[in-house]
Amino acid sequence: MGTRERERDRELLIPVATISENGGSKSSVPIISPTVTSSHGREAFLKVIRSWASKKFMTGCVILLPLAITFYVTWGFIHFVDGFFSPVYDHLGINIFGLGFATSITFIFLVGVFMSSWWGASVLTLGEWFIKKMPLVSYIYAASKQISTAISPDQNSNAFKEVAIIRHPRIGQFMFGFITSTVVLQKGIGEEELCCVYVPTNHLYLGDIFLISSRDILRPNLSVREGIEIVISGGMSVPKILTTVDAPGIPAARVVNFEAAV
């Protein structure tokens, strides 16, 4: 009895080989081949290398793309401006790269100085009068002038007056806009001052116009140029903190607090 029990215990501890149909023995414990293990390790290593290489490649693209675009646009602008006066120097036999660009910049500066004077304003008015008489050119010039005056440093021009934040399209949502003018709405119970707010919907050139009460407009501490940068960048240049300022002629107590109203 003791010998039989010892054999039974040995069978439980040592895997018993099973006999296959063709007479060969087959172990009940699976044997892992070293080749399979090495192939799995190689695949895992290649996956790690590919993931690391793709991340580093995308990081390089993110860093180099804005630099390349900036260089390409700047280089194209230099060639474009240089092309105004470089043919004149080529005709004179002077081949110095950048001389036409420097001449163009100087010419633009002198035009700005001249147009700021009374004589320059008179010449510009006369030129605009001729342009407005042309059927198709007048529309192109009017649209181009509206865009240029929007970024003009002269705040007295008919451009964007202030950056505005309005509640649109529903409660809890706000939109950036630009105050272009004011209008007085005469009603039976009195008058109300409304602001004409231009809200860009497609970059900066297309948008909607809203007539909104001056009391319902938030005026952030942003200049017109900063507001244009926010629109052009798709909101990426918005400051982390925005503070509002009181509108001229409206007491602070009458300015709407949108945070409390939401």
GROMACS .gro file of C-alpha atoms in nm:
model
  262
    1MET     CA    1   0.000   0.000   0.000
    2GLY     CA    2   0.281   0.241   0.083
    3THR     CA    3   0.449   0.184  -0.254
    4ARG     CA    4   0.124   0.247  -0.447
    5GLU     CA    5   0.058   0.570  -0.260
    6ARG     CA    6   0.411   0.694  -0.330
    7GLU     CA    7   0.365   0.623  -0.705
    8ARG     CA    8   0.033   0.814  -0.702
    9ASP     CA    9   0.198   1.113  -0.533
   10ARG     CA   10   0.478   1.102  -0.789
   11GLU     CA   11   0.223   1.113  -1.074
   12LEU     CA   12   0.063   1.426  -0.925
   13LEU     CA   13   0.396   1.606  -0.889
   14ILE     CA   14   0.558   1.504  -1.220
   15PRO     CA   15   0.362   1.577  -1.543
   16VAL     CA   16   0.258   1.256  -1.708
   17ALA     CA   17   0.329   1.228  -2.079
   18THR     CA   18   0.026   1.156  -2.295
   19ILE     CA   19   0.050   0.921  -2.586
   20SER     CA   20  -0.072   1.061  -2.915
   21GLU     CA   21  -0.252   0.867  -3.183
   22ASN     CA   22   0.063   0.814  -3.390
   23GLY     CA   23   0.241   0.667  -3.093
   24GLY     CA   24   0.447   0.969  -3.001
   25SER     CA   25   0.453   1.106  -2.652
   26LYS     CA   26   0.316   1.455  -2.579
   27SER     CA   27   0.376   1.637  -2.255
   28SER     CA   28   0.075   1.785  -2.077
   29VAL     CA   29   0.278   2.102  -1.990
   30PRO     CA   30   0.309   2.350  -2.284
   31ILE     CA   31   0.665   2.423  -2.387
   32ILE     CA   32   0.738   2.787  -2.487
   33SER     CA   33   0.974   2.809  -2.780
   34PRO     CA   34   1.263   3.057  -2.746
   35THR     CA   35   1.198   3.171  -3.104
   36VAL     CA   36   0.841   3.280  -3.021
   37THR     CA   37   0.960   3.473  -2.716
   38SER     CA   38   1.226   3.658  -2.912
   39SER     CA   39   0.980   3.749  -3.191
   40HIS     CA   40   0.733   3.901  -2.942
   41GLY     CA   41   1.014   4.099  -2.778
   42ARG     CA   42   1.130   4.227  -3.117
   43GLU     CA   43   0.776   4.343  -3.210
   44ALA     CA   44   0.735   4.525  -2.877
   45PHE     CA   45   1.072   4.693  -2.923
   46LEU     CA   46   0.981   4.806  -3.275
   47LYS     CA   47   0.649   4.948  -3.153
   48VAL     CA   48   0.828   5.153  -2.887
   49ILE     CA   49   1.079   5.282  -3.145
   50ARG     CA   50   0.802   5.375  -3.391
   51SER     CA   51   0.602   5.556  -3.122
   52TRP     CA   52   0.909   5.748  -3.005
   53ALA     CA   53   1.011   5.842  -3.360
   54SER     CA   54   0.658   5.959  -3.455
   55LYS     CA   55   0.634   6.177  -3.143
   56LYS     CA   56   0.970   6.337  -3.207
   57PHE     CA   57   0.882   6.392  -3.574
   58MET     CA   58   0.554   6.563  -3.483
   59THR     CA   59   0.737   6.776  -3.226
   60GLY     CA   60   0.977   6.888  -3.496
   61CYS     CA   61   0.687   6.971  -3.729
   62VAL     CA   62   0.512   7.175  -3.460
   63ILE     CA   63   0.830   7.375  -3.396
   64LEU     CA   64   0.941   7.422  -3.757
   65LEU     CA   65   0.602   7.485  -3.921
   66PRO     CA   66   0.541   7.836  -3.777
   67LEU     CA   67   0.906   7.925  -3.837
   68ALA     CA   68   0.886   7.809  -4.198
   69ILE     CA   69   0.558   7.994  -4.259
   70THR     CA   70   0.698   8.312  -4.102
   71PHE     CA   71   1.016   8.290  -4.308
   72TYR     CA   72   0.825   8.214  -4.629
   73VAL     CA   73   0.578   8.500  -4.583
   74THR     CA   74   0.852   8.744  -4.482
   75TRP     CA   75   1.074   8.643  -4.772
   76GLY     CA   76   0.782   8.672  -5.015
   77PHE     CA   77   0.693   9.014  -4.876
   78ILE     CA   78   1.054   9.132  -4.914
   79HIS     CA   79   1.062   9.014  -5.276
   80PHE     CA   80   0.721   9.172  -5.343
   81VAL     CA   81   0.820   9.510  -5.201
   82ASP     CA   82   1.165   9.491  -5.354
   83GLY     CA   83   1.004   9.440  -5.694
   84PHE     CA   84   0.865   9.794  -5.702
   85PHE     CA   85   1.199   9.974  -5.738
   86SER     CA   86   1.444   9.695  -5.826
   87PRO     CA   87   1.365   9.724  -6.203
   88VAL     CA   88   1.469  10.089  -6.183
   89TYR     CA   89   1.804   9.997  -6.029
   90ASP     CA   90   1.847   9.711  -6.278
   91HIS     CA   91   1.797   9.959  -6.559
   92LEU     CA   92   2.065  10.179  -6.405
   93GLY     CA   93   2.301   9.884  -6.377
   94ILE     CA   94   2.288   9.864  -5.997
   95ASN     CA   95   2.235   9.505  -5.879
   96ILE     CA   96   2.223   9.516  -5.501
   97PHE     CA   97   1.969   9.290  -5.336
   98GLY     CA   98   1.757   9.468  -5.079
   99LEU     CA   99   1.813   9.814  -5.222
  100GLY     CA  100   1.468   9.814  -5.381
  101PHE     CA  101   1.315   9.698  -5.053
  102ALA     CA  102   1.485   9.977  -4.859
  103THR     CA  103   1.372  10.228  -5.119
  104SER     CA  104   1.014  10.101  -5.100
  105ILE     CA  105   1.009  10.126  -4.719
  106THR     CA  106   1.145  10.479  -4.739
  107PHE     CA  107   0.886  10.569  -5.002
  108ILE     CA  108   0.601  10.432  -4.786
  109PHE     CA  109   0.726  10.633  -4.490
  110LEU     CA  110   0.742  10.952  -4.695
  111VAL     CA  111   0.390  10.890  -4.826
  112GLY     CA  112   0.268  10.859  -4.467
  113VAL     CA  113   0.437  11.187  -4.376
  114PHE     CA  114   0.297  11.363  -4.683
  115MET     CA  115  -0.058  11.231  -4.640
  116SER     CA  116  -0.061  11.352  -4.280
  117SER     CA  117  -0.029  11.709  -4.403
  118TRP     CA  118  -0.301  11.932  -4.547
  119TRP     CA  119  -0.164  11.901  -4.902
  120GLY     CA  120  -0.158  11.523  -4.878
  121ALA     CA  121  -0.515  11.506  -4.753
  122SER     CA  122  -0.626  11.726  -5.041
  123VAL     CA  123  -0.450  11.507  -5.297
  124LEU     CA  124  -0.597  11.193  -5.139
  125THR     CA  125  -0.948  11.340  -5.146
  126LEU     CA  126  -0.912  11.430  -5.512
  127GLY     CA  127  -0.778  11.083  -5.596
  128GLU     CA  128  -1.063  10.912  -5.410
  129TRP     CA  129  -1.312  11.127  -5.600
  130PHE     CA  130  -1.179  10.996  -5.931
  131ILE     CA  131  -1.173  10.636  -5.806
  132LYS     CA  132  -1.535  10.653  -5.685
  133LYS     CA  133  -1.642  10.746  -6.038
  134MET     CA  134  -1.514  10.415  -6.173
  135PRO     CA  135  -1.784  10.141  -6.172
  136LEU     CA  136  -1.590   9.832  -6.054
  137VAL     CA  137  -1.279   9.987  -5.906
  138SER     CA  138  -1.483  10.191  -5.659
  139TYR     CA  139  -1.619   9.879  -5.485
  140ILE     CA  140  -1.275   9.720  -5.461
  141TYR     CA  141  -1.125  10.039  -5.323
  142ALA     CA  142  -1.406  10.086  -5.070
  143ALA     CA  143  -1.368   9.732  -4.933
  144SER     CA  144  -0.989   9.761  -4.919
  145LYS     CA  145  -1.009  10.097  -4.744
  146GLN     CA  146  -1.243   9.962  -4.476
  147ILE     CA  147  -0.994   9.687  -4.397
  148SER     CA  148  -0.696   9.924  -4.390
  149THR     CA  149  -0.870  10.184  -4.175
  150ALA     CA  150  -0.962   9.911  -3.927
  151ILE     CA  151  -0.595   9.874  -3.833
  152SER     CA  152  -0.511  10.241  -3.878
  153PRO     CA  153  -0.329  10.403  -3.582
  154ASP     CA  154  -0.548  10.709  -3.631
  155GLN     CA  155  -0.832  10.650  -3.384
  156ASN     CA  156  -1.028  10.941  -3.532
  157SER     CA  157  -1.078  10.760  -3.861
  158ASN     CA  158  -1.398  10.579  -3.951
  159ALA     CA  159  -1.268  10.245  -3.830
  160PHE     CA  160  -1.327  10.014  -3.535
  161LYS     CA  161  -1.371  10.234  -3.230
  162GLU     CA  162  -1.356   9.981  -2.946
  163VAL     CA  163  -1.345   9.612  -2.877
  164ALA     CA  164  -1.676   9.486  -2.740
  165ILE     CA  165  -1.803   9.166  -2.581
  166ILE     CA  166  -2.171   9.097  -2.636
  167ARG     CA  167  -2.401   8.821  -2.521
  168HIS     CA  168  -2.469   8.609  -2.828
  169PRO     CA  169  -2.631   8.386  -2.940
  170ARG     CA  170  -2.783   8.293  -2.603
  171ILE     CA  171  -2.738   8.341  -2.230
  172GLY     CA  172  -2.402   8.220  -2.108
  173GLN     CA  173  -2.226   8.265  -2.444
  174PHE     CA  174  -2.033   8.573  -2.550
  175MET     CA  175  -1.874   8.696  -2.871
  176PHE     CA  176  -1.599   8.941  -2.957
  177GLY     CA  177  -1.698   9.236  -3.172
  178PHE     CA  178  -1.599   9.588  -3.266
  179ILE     CA  179  -1.796   9.904  -3.203
  180THR     CA  180  -1.807  10.095  -3.532
  181SER     CA  181  -2.056  10.373  -3.457
  182THR     CA  182  -2.339  10.482  -3.232
  183VAL     CA  183  -2.698  10.569  -3.316
  184VAL     CA  184  -2.979  10.728  -3.115
  185LEU     CA  185  -3.306  10.535  -3.123
  186GLN     CA  186  -3.607  10.759  -3.066
  187LYS     CA  187  -3.896  10.585  -2.897
  188GLY     CA  188  -4.226  10.703  -2.756
  189ILE     CA  189  -4.095  10.702  -2.400
  190GLY     CA  190  -3.765  10.869  -2.482
  191GLU     CA  191  -3.437  10.809  -2.654
  192GLU     CA  192  -3.186  10.528  -2.622
  193GLU     CA  193  -2.829  10.516  -2.745
  194LEU     CA  194  -2.744  10.203  -2.942
  195CYS     CA  195  -2.401  10.087  -3.050
  196CYS     CA  196  -2.340   9.936  -3.390
  197VAL     CA  197  -2.132   9.625  -3.316
  198TYR     CA  198  -1.962   9.436  -3.597
  199VAL     CA  199  -1.908   9.069  -3.511
  200PRO     CA  200  -1.674   8.885  -3.752
  201THR     CA  201  -1.804   8.542  -3.853
  202ASN     CA  202  -1.558   8.454  -4.129
  203HIS     CA  203  -1.209   8.565  -4.033
  204LEU     CA  204  -1.223   8.948  -4.036
  205TYR     CA  205  -1.382   9.038  -4.367
  206LEU     CA  206  -1.735   8.897  -4.326
  207GLY     CA  207  -1.957   8.930  -4.023
  208ASP     CA  208  -2.288   9.037  -3.870
  209ILE     CA  209  -2.395   9.379  -3.749
  210PHE     CA  210  -2.589   9.418  -3.425
  211LEU     CA  211  -2.753   9.723  -3.272
  212ILE     CA  212  -2.712   9.682  -2.898
  213SER     CA  213  -2.777   9.913  -2.608
  214SER     CA  214  -2.464  10.068  -2.462
  215ARG     CA  215  -2.555   9.930  -2.119
  216ASP     CA  216  -2.554   9.571  -2.253
  217ILE     CA  217  -2.198   9.581  -2.385
  218LEU     CA  218  -1.887   9.473  -2.200
  219ARG     CA  219  -1.579   9.674  -2.294
  220PRO     CA  220  -1.259   9.479  -2.222
  221ASN     CA  221  -0.925   9.647  -2.170
  222LEU     CA  222  -0.813   9.556  -2.521
  223SER     CA  223  -0.701   9.782  -2.801
  224VAL     CA  224  -0.843   9.749  -3.151
  225ARG     CA  225  -0.520   9.590  -3.272
  226GLU     CA  226  -0.533   9.331  -2.995
  227GLY     CA  227  -0.895   9.256  -3.086
  228ILE     CA  228  -0.799   9.205  -3.450
  229GLU     CA  229  -0.517   8.973  -3.345
  230ILE     CA  230  -0.764   8.767  -3.142
  231VAL     CA  231  -0.997   8.730  -3.442
  232ILE     CA  232  -0.718   8.651  -3.689
  233SER     CA  233  -0.553   8.397  -3.458
  234GLY     CA  234  -0.882   8.218  -3.397
  235GLY     CA  235  -0.885   8.311  -3.030
  236MET     CA  236  -0.536   8.178  -2.953
  237SER     CA  237  -0.406   8.522  -2.852
  238VAL     CA  238  -0.680   8.590  -2.594
  239PRO     CA  239  -0.527   8.703  -2.263
  240LYS     CA  240  -0.570   8.474  -1.965
  241ILE     CA  241  -0.746   8.749  -1.768
  242LEU     CA  242  -0.984   9.009  -1.912
  243THR     CA  243  -1.100   9.312  -1.718
  244THR     CA  244  -1.372   9.551  -1.825
  245VAL     CA  245  -1.369   9.928  -1.832
  246ASP     CA  246  -1.661  10.166  -1.796
  247ALA     CA  247  -1.802  10.319  -2.110
  248PRO     CA  248  -1.777  10.697  -2.143
  249GLY     CA  249  -2.091  10.861  -2.011
  250ILE     CA  250  -2.223  10.547  -1.837
  251PRO     CA  251  -2.183  10.528  -1.459
  252ALA     CA  252  -2.019  10.218  -1.321
  253ALA     CA  253  -2.335  10.120  -1.136
  254ARG     CA  254  -2.526  10.100  -1.463
  255VAL     CA  255  -2.280   9.872  -1.641
  256VAL     CA  256  -2.422   9.520  -1.666
  257ASN     CA  257  -2.237   9.248  -1.479
  258PHE     CA  258  -2.276   8.945  -1.703
  259GLU     CA  259  -2.117   8.704  -1.456
  260ALA     CA  260  -2.388   8.778  -1.200
  261ALA     CA  261  -2.664   8.753  -1.459
  262VAL     CA  262  -2.567   8.407  -1.581
   0.00000   0.00000   0.00000
